[in-house]
Coordinates of C-alpha atoms and ligand atoms in Angstrom, one line a residue:
X98 CA 151.6 -22.7 -162.9
X99 CA 150.9 -25.5 -165.3
X100 CA 151.7 -28.8 -163.5
X101 CA 152.3 -32.1 -165.3
X102 CA 151.4 -34.6 -162.6
X103 CA 152.2 -38.3 -163.2
X104 CA 150.2 -40.9 -161.2
X105 CA 147.5 -38.4 -160.2
X106 CA 144.8 -41.0 -160.0
X107 CA 146.5 -42.8 -157.1
X108 CA 146.3 -42.2 -153.4
X109 CA 148.7 -39.3 -152.8
X110 CA 148.6 -37.9 -156.4
X111 CA 144.8 -37.4 -156.2
X112 CA 145.1 -35.6 -152.8
X113 CA 147.8 -33.4 -154.3
X114 CA 145.6 -32.5 -157.3
X115 CA 142.6 -31.8 -155.1
X116 CA 144.8 -29.3 -153.1
X117 CA 146.5 -27.8 -156.2
X118 CA 143.6 -27.4 -158.6
X119 CA 142.3 -24.0 -157.2
X120 CA 145.7 -22.3 -157.9
X121 CA 147.3 -24.3 -160.7
X122 CA 146.4 -25.9 -164.1
X123 CA 146.9 -29.7 -163.8
X124 CA 147.5 -32.2 -166.5
X125 CA 147.2 -35.7 -164.9
X126 CA 149.2 -38.2 -166.8
X127 CA 148.4 -41.7 -165.6
X128 CA 148.5 -45.2 -166.9
X129 CA 145.5 -46.2 -164.7
X130 CA 147.0 -49.4 -163.4
X131 CA 145.2 -51.3 -160.7
X132 CA 146.2 -48.4 -158.3
X133 CA 144.8 -45.7 -160.5
X134 CA 141.2 -44.9 -159.7
X135 CA 139.4 -42.0 -161.4
X136 CA 136.8 -42.0 -158.7
X137 CA 139.5 -40.4 -156.5
X138 CA 139.3 -37.3 -158.8
X139 CA 135.5 -36.9 -158.9
X140 CA 135.9 -33.6 -157.0
X141 CA 138.1 -32.1 -159.7
X142 CA 137.0 -33.9 -162.9
X143 CA 134.9 -31.0 -164.2
X144 CA 137.2 -28.2 -163.0
X145 CA 138.4 -26.0 -165.9
X146 CA 142.0 -26.3 -164.6
X147 CA 142.0 -30.1 -164.8
X148 CA 142.7 -32.5 -167.7
X149 CA 143.5 -36.2 -167.9
X150 CA 145.8 -38.0 -170.3
X151 CA 146.1 -41.8 -170.0
X152 CA 149.6 -43.0 -170.7
X153 CA 152.7 -44.7 -169.5
X154 CA 155.7 -42.8 -168.0
X155 CA 157.9 -45.4 -169.8
X156 CA 156.6 -44.3 -173.2
X157 CA 158.7 -41.3 -174.1
X158 CA 156.7 -40.5 -177.2
X159 CA 153.4 -40.4 -175.3
X160 CA 154.9 -38.3 -172.5
X161 CA 156.4 -35.9 -175.1
X162 CA 153.1 -35.5 -176.8
X163 CA 151.3 -34.7 -173.6
X164 CA 153.9 -32.5 -171.9
X165 CA 153.6 -28.9 -173.0
X166 CA 156.9 -27.1 -173.8
X167 CA 158.1 -24.7 -171.0
X168 CA 155.6 -26.4 -168.6
X169 CA 156.2 -25.0 -165.1
X170 CA 156.8 -28.3 -163.4
X171 CA 156.6 -32.1 -163.5
X172 CA 155.3 -33.6 -160.3
X173 CA 156.3 -37.2 -160.5
X174 CA 154.2 -39.6 -158.4
X175 CA 153.7 -42.4 -160.8
X176 CA 155.2 -45.6 -159.4
X177 CA 154.4 -49.2 -158.3
X178 CA 154.1 -48.5 -154.6
X179 CA 153.3 -51.7 -152.7
X180 CA 156.2 -53.6 -151.0
X181 CA 154.4 -56.9 -150.9
X182 CA 153.9 -56.9 -154.7
X183 CA 157.6 -56.0 -155.3
X184 CA 158.5 -59.2 -153.3
X185 CA 156.3 -61.3 -155.6
X186 CA 157.7 -59.7 -158.7
X187 CA 160.1 -56.8 -159.1
X188 CA 159.9 -56.4 -162.9
X189 CA 157.2 -53.8 -163.0
X190 CA 158.9 -51.9 -160.2
X191 CA 162.1 -51.6 -162.2
X192 CA 160.2 -50.6 -165.3
X193 CA 157.9 -47.9 -163.9
X194 CA 159.9 -46.7 -161.0
X195 CA 163.4 -46.7 -162.5
X196 CA 163.0 -46.6 -166.3
X197 CA 159.8 -44.4 -166.0
X198 CA 161.7 -41.8 -163.9
X199 CA 164.6 -41.7 -166.3
X200 CA 162.2 -41.2 -169.3
X201 CA 160.4 -38.5 -167.4
X202 CA 163.7 -36.7 -166.7
X203 CA 164.8 -36.9 -170.3
X204 CA 161.5 -35.7 -171.8
X205 CA 161.2 -33.0 -169.2
X206 CA 164.6 -31.7 -170.1
X207 CA 163.9 -31.8 -173.9
X208 CA 160.6 -30.0 -173.3
X209 CA 162.3 -27.3 -171.2
X210 CA 160.2 -28.0 -168.1
X211 CA 161.2 -25.5 -165.4
X212 CA 161.2 -27.8 -162.3
X213 CA 161.0 -31.5 -161.6
X214 CA 159.5 -32.6 -158.3
X215 CA 160.4 -36.2 -157.6
X216 CA 158.3 -38.0 -155.0
X217 CA 160.5 -40.5 -153.1
X218 CA 160.1 -42.4 -149.9
X219 CA 161.7 -42.8 -146.4
X220 CA 162.2 -46.5 -147.4
X221 CA 165.4 -45.5 -149.4
X222 CA 167.2 -45.4 -146.0
X223 CA 166.2 -49.0 -145.2
X224 CA 165.9 -50.4 -141.7
X225 CA 166.7 -47.6 -139.2
X226 CA 168.5 -48.3 -135.9
X227 CA 166.2 -48.1 -132.9
X228 CA 167.1 -44.5 -132.3
X229 CA 167.9 -43.6 -136.0
X230 CA 166.1 -40.9 -138.0
X231 CA 166.4 -40.5 -141.8
X232 CA 167.9 -37.2 -143.0
X233 CA 170.3 -36.0 -145.6
X234 CA 173.3 -37.5 -143.8
X235 CA 171.8 -41.0 -143.7
X236 CA 173.3 -43.7 -146.0
X237 CA 170.9 -45.1 -148.6
X238 CA 170.4 -48.8 -147.7
X239 CA 167.1 -50.0 -149.4
X240 CA 166.0 -53.4 -148.3
X241 CA 162.9 -54.3 -150.4
X242 CA 162.8 -54.5 -154.2
X243 CA 160.3 -51.5 -154.0
X244 CA 162.8 -49.5 -152.0
X245 CA 165.7 -50.5 -154.3
X246 CA 163.7 -49.2 -157.3
X247 CA 162.9 -45.9 -155.6
X248 CA 166.5 -45.5 -154.6
X249 CA 167.7 -46.1 -158.1
X250 CA 165.1 -43.5 -159.3
X251 CA 166.6 -40.9 -156.8
X252 CA 170.1 -41.6 -158.2
X253 CA 168.8 -40.8 -161.8
X254 CA 167.3 -37.6 -160.5
X255 CA 170.5 -36.5 -158.8
X256 CA 172.5 -37.5 -161.9
X257 CA 170.3 -35.2 -164.0
X258 CA 170.9 -32.4 -161.6
X259 CA 174.6 -33.0 -161.7
X260 CA 175.0 -33.7 -165.4
X261 CA 172.4 -31.5 -167.1
X262 CA 171.7 -28.9 -164.4
X263 CA 168.1 -30.0 -164.2
X264 CA 166.2 -28.0 -161.6
X265 CA 165.0 -31.1 -159.6
X266 CA 163.8 -31.4 -156.0
X267 CA 163.3 -34.7 -154.2
X268 CA 160.9 -35.3 -151.3
X269 CA 161.1 -38.4 -149.0
X270 CA 158.0 -39.0 -147.1
X271 CA 157.1 -41.6 -144.5
X272 CA 154.0 -43.8 -144.6
X273 CA 151.0 -41.8 -145.7
X274 CA 147.5 -42.5 -144.5
X275 CA 144.1 -40.9 -145.3
X276 CA 141.1 -41.2 -147.7
X277 CA 141.3 -42.9 -151.1
X278 CA 144.2 -45.3 -150.2
X279 CA 143.9 -48.5 -152.1
X280 CA 142.8 -51.2 -149.6
X281 CA 145.9 -53.4 -150.0
X282 CA 147.9 -51.1 -147.6
X283 CA 147.8 -51.6 -143.9
X284 CA 145.3 -48.9 -142.7
X285 CA 142.6 -49.0 -145.3
X286 CA 142.8 -52.8 -145.2
X287 CA 142.5 -52.9 -141.4
X288 CA 139.7 -50.4 -141.3
X289 CA 137.7 -52.1 -144.0
X290 CA 138.2 -55.5 -142.4
X291 CA 137.4 -54.3 -138.9
X292 CA 134.2 -52.6 -140.1
X293 CA 133.0 -56.0 -141.4
X294 CA 134.3 -57.8 -138.3
X295 CA 136.9 -59.7 -140.4
X296 CA 140.4 -60.6 -139.2
X297 CA 143.2 -58.1 -139.6
X298 CA 146.5 -59.7 -140.7
X299 CA 149.4 -58.7 -138.5
X300 CA 152.7 -59.5 -140.1
X301 CA 155.1 -61.3 -137.7
X302 CA 155.2 -59.8 -134.1
X303 CA 153.6 -56.5 -135.2
X304 CA 156.4 -54.5 -133.6
X305 CA 157.6 -52.9 -136.8
X306 CA 157.7 -49.2 -136.5
X307 CA 156.3 -46.8 -139.1
X308 CA 156.1 -43.0 -139.0
X309 CA 152.6 -42.2 -140.1
X310 CA 151.8 -38.9 -141.8
X311 CA 148.4 -37.7 -143.0
X312 CA 148.3 -37.4 -146.8
X313 CA 146.9 -33.9 -146.5
X314 CA 149.9 -32.8 -144.5
X315 CA 152.3 -34.4 -147.0
X316 CA 150.6 -32.7 -150.0
X317 CA 150.7 -29.3 -148.2
X318 CA 154.5 -29.8 -147.9
X319 CA 154.8 -30.9 -151.5
X320 CA 153.2 -27.7 -152.7
X321 CA 155.6 -25.7 -150.5
X322 CA 158.6 -27.6 -151.8
X323 CA 157.4 -27.1 -155.4
X324 CA 157.0 -23.4 -154.9
X325 CA 159.9 -22.5 -152.6
X326 CA 162.2 -25.5 -152.5
X327 CA 165.9 -25.2 -153.4
X328 CA 166.9 -26.7 -156.7
X329 CA 168.9 -29.9 -156.2
X330 CA 167.7 -30.3 -152.6
X331 CA 166.1 -33.3 -150.9
X332 CA 163.4 -32.6 -148.3
X333 CA 162.0 -34.9 -145.6
X334 CA 158.5 -35.2 -144.4
X335 CA 157.3 -37.4 -141.5
X336 CA 154.5 -37.5 -138.9
X337 CA 156.9 -37.0 -136.0
X338 CA 155.4 -40.0 -134.1
X339 CA 156.8 -43.4 -135.1
X340 CA 154.6 -46.2 -133.8
X341 CA 154.7 -50.0 -133.8
X342 CA 152.0 -51.5 -136.0
X343 CA 150.3 -53.2 -133.0
X344 CA 149.9 -49.9 -131.2
X345 CA 148.4 -48.4 -134.4
X346 CA 146.0 -51.3 -134.8
X347 CA 144.9 -51.3 -131.2
X348 CA 144.2 -47.6 -131.3
X349 CA 142.2 -48.1 -134.5
X350 CA 140.1 -50.9 -133.0
X351 CA 139.4 -48.7 -130.0
X352 CA 138.2 -45.9 -132.3
X353 CA 136.0 -48.3 -134.3
X354 CA 134.8 -50.0 -131.1
X355 CA 135.9 -53.4 -132.3
X356 CA 137.6 -56.2 -130.3
X357 CA 141.4 -56.8 -130.4
X358 CA 140.6 -60.5 -131.1
X359 CA 140.3 -59.4 -134.8
X360 CA 144.1 -59.0 -134.8
X361 CA 145.5 -62.2 -136.4
X362 CA 149.2 -62.9 -136.5
X363 CA 150.3 -64.1 -140.0
X364 CA 153.6 -65.1 -141.5
X365 CA 156.0 -62.1 -141.6
X366 CA 156.8 -60.3 -144.8
X367 CA 160.2 -61.4 -146.3
X368 CA 163.0 -59.0 -145.2
X369 CA 160.5 -56.9 -143.3
X370 CA 162.2 -53.6 -142.2
X371 CA 161.7 -53.1 -138.4
X372 CA 161.8 -49.3 -138.2
X373 CA 161.3 -46.2 -140.4
X374 CA 161.5 -42.7 -138.9
X375 CA 162.0 -39.4 -140.6
X376 CA 163.8 -36.3 -139.4
X377 CA 162.0 -33.5 -141.1
X378 CA 163.9 -30.6 -139.4
X379 CA 165.3 -29.6 -142.9
X380 CA 161.7 -29.0 -144.2
X381 CA 160.7 -27.1 -141.0
X382 CA 163.9 -25.0 -141.0
X383 CA 163.8 -24.0 -144.7
X384 CA 160.1 -23.9 -145.5
X385 CA 158.4 -23.5 -142.2
X386 CA 156.4 -26.8 -142.7
X387 CA 155.5 -29.3 -140.0
X388 CA 152.7 -31.8 -139.8
X389 CA 149.4 -30.3 -138.4
X390 CA 147.2 -33.3 -138.1
X391 CA 147.9 -35.4 -135.0
X392 CA 147.9 -39.2 -135.5
X393 CA 144.9 -39.9 -133.3
X394 CA 142.8 -37.1 -134.9
X395 CA 143.9 -38.2 -138.5
X396 CA 143.2 -41.8 -137.7
X397 CA 139.7 -41.0 -136.4
X398 CA 138.9 -38.9 -139.5
X399 CA 140.3 -41.6 -141.8
X400 CA 138.3 -44.4 -140.1
X401 CA 135.2 -42.2 -140.5
X402 CA 135.9 -41.7 -144.2
X403 CA 136.2 -45.5 -144.9
X404 CA 133.1 -46.2 -142.8
X405 CA 131.2 -43.6 -144.8
X406 CA 132.6 -44.9 -148.2
X407 CA 132.1 -48.6 -148.0
X408 CA 130.9 -48.6 -151.6
X409 CA 134.2 -47.1 -152.7
X410 CA 136.0 -49.9 -150.9
X411 CA 133.7 -52.5 -152.3
X412 CA 134.3 -51.2 -155.9
X413 CA 138.1 -51.3 -155.3
X414 CA 137.9 -54.8 -154.0
X415 CA 135.6 -56.1 -156.8
X416 CA 137.6 -54.3 -159.6
X417 CA 134.4 -52.3 -160.6
X418 CA 136.3 -49.0 -160.2
X419 CA 138.1 -49.8 -163.4
X420 CA 134.9 -49.4 -165.4
X421 CA 134.7 -45.7 -164.4
X422 CA 133.7 -44.3 -167.7
X423 CA 131.2 -47.0 -168.4
X424 CA 129.5 -46.3 -165.1
X425 CA 129.7 -42.6 -165.4
X426 CA 128.9 -42.0 -169.0
X427 CA 127.8 -45.3 -170.6
X428 CA 129.5 -47.8 -172.9
X429 CA 129.9 -45.5 -175.9
X430 CA 132.1 -43.0 -174.0
X431 CA 134.1 -45.8 -172.4
X432 CA 135.0 -47.2 -175.8
X433 CA 135.9 -43.8 -177.0
X434 CA 138.2 -43.2 -174.1
X435 CA 139.7 -46.7 -174.6
X436 CA 139.7 -47.4 -170.8
Ligands
NAD610 P1 149.5 -45.5 -155.7 O1 149.9 -46.9 -155.9 O2 148.2 -45.2 -154.9 O3 149.3 -44.7 -157.1 C1 150.2 -44.8 -158.1 C2 149.6 -44.1 -159.4 O4 150.6 -44.2 -160.4 C3 148.4 -44.8 -159.9 O5 147.5 -43.8 -160.3 C4 148.9 -45.6 -161.1 O6 147.9 -45.7 -162.1 C5 150.0 -44.7 -161.6 N1 151.0 -45.4 -162.4 C6 151.6 -46.6 -162.1 N2 152.4 -47.0 -163.1 C7 152.4 -46.0 -164.0 C8 153.0 -45.8 -165.3 N3 153.9 -46.7 -165.7 N4 152.7 -44.7 -166.0 C9 151.9 -43.8 -165.5 N5 151.2 -43.9 -164.4 C10 151.5 -45.0 -163.6 O7 150.7 -44.7 -155.0 P2 150.8 -43.7 -153.8 O8 150.7 -44.4 -152.5 O9 149.8 -42.5 -154.2 O10 152.3 -43.2 -154.0 C11 152.6 -42.1 -154.9 C12 154.1 -41.9 -154.9 O11 154.5 -41.6 -153.5 C13 154.9 -43.1 -155.3 O12 156.0 -42.6 -156.0 C14 155.4 -43.7 -154.0 O13 156.6 -44.4 -154.2 C15 155.5 -42.4 -153.1 N6 155.4 -42.7 -151.7 C16 154.3 -43.3 -151.2 C17 154.1 -43.4 -149.8 C18 152.9 -44.0 -149.2 O14 152.8 -44.2 -148.0 N7 151.8 -44.3 -150.0 C19 155.1 -42.9 -148.9 C20 156.2 -42.3 -149.5 C21 156.4 -42.2 -150.9
TYD611 P1 152.2 -51.1 -145.8 O1 150.9 -50.3 -145.7 O2 152.3 -52.1 -146.8 O3 153.4 -50.0 -146.0 P2 155.0 -50.2 -146.0 O4 155.3 -51.6 -146.2 O5 155.4 -49.4 -147.2 O6 155.5 -49.6 -144.7 O7 152.6 -51.7 -144.4 C1 152.7 -50.9 -143.2 C2 153.2 -51.8 -142.1 O8 152.1 -52.8 -141.8 C3 154.4 -52.7 -142.5 O9 155.2 -52.9 -141.4 C4 153.8 -54.0 -142.9 C5 152.6 -54.1 -142.0 N1 151.4 -54.8 -142.6 C6 150.7 -55.8 -141.8 O10 151.2 -56.1 -140.6 N2 149.6 -56.4 -142.3 C7 149.2 -56.1 -143.5 O11 148.1 -56.7 -144.0 C8 149.8 -55.1 -144.3 C9 149.3 -54.8 -145.7 C10 150.9 -54.5 -143.8

């Protein structure tokens, strides 16, 4: 297949491309915002199946130019993805996550793309009851500006299915973790700080529950949904093991052999959801998928990866990663690529 992947230079998109590239041609369409890091794609950059187009999903003309007619699928990851940033300012979230999704749907339809895989999140269901699990029967009750924008995007996808007969599939995944995650999110931040013996910020009482899934398990599911999912369906993927943040951080510190005194309580996030948990029985029943990487095993491997890639983290934190072409190929190439 030829896959038009948006946001492929981010955390999950880059894992998806690394998994997909052996079997599919991939066009990675990415604006390279602060979250887009071409270093994440070093493993595939020279692969004959891979190409990169820098562009904005809100720019219909740029998308139309890059998107081949009759392309097999759009895999739409591109989004602003960090809840804390959406609380500081929601504007870019509405633009990229809502307008960008609507533009992608329109252009995909005009270019006769065969399938639209829309990457959504468990956060569309908002705060779950203590024994609640998100599935297709759950009401959509987003709490944060990020979640509100992702919920609006889902509505545009379902509207395209209903109105135009678009072959679209939605996936809702819980909190991903693994290599190449930008160190503003909890786990890469905590690992990187712990390695340097720096304090780890714990929002509020640290008893908020998240359902961690390894990014490799998620992307395996995405490929299955892409290839075998039902048109118009919404599939759920979770780790099957919701845990409070404090339990996750204590396990991490044990793995890294660092003291719990690094955990530092800080002011809680505004409107912080207490619990997310995903019922992925639909994906298991229909596609035979379930997560394969246990949380402890995945966390160990992830901690090892960040410990072994301190230079990657340093370049993320210093902003140096944004000069990718300059560092790789010199100034002339960087200017030519207009990065
Ligand atoms: P990320 O922030 O790491 O990467 C986002 C990517 O999108 C970056 O490469 C960025 O450059 C690109 N991008 C942003 N705005 C763009 C625009 N206007 N045009 C083109 N490209 C643009 O995000 P992630 O964590 O990899 O998440 C990917 C998707 O998965 C998002 O849709 C997110 O909502 C969803 N999701 C993430 C998680 C998670 O735990 N990270 C969980 C569930 C769902
Ligand atoms: P995050 O990685 O931002 O993902 P999300 O908000 O999408 O779930 O945060 C995961 C959990 O960790 C969430 O409950 C907020 C909390 N958190 C902290 O306690 N400290 C931090 O420094 C960060 C970034 C998050």
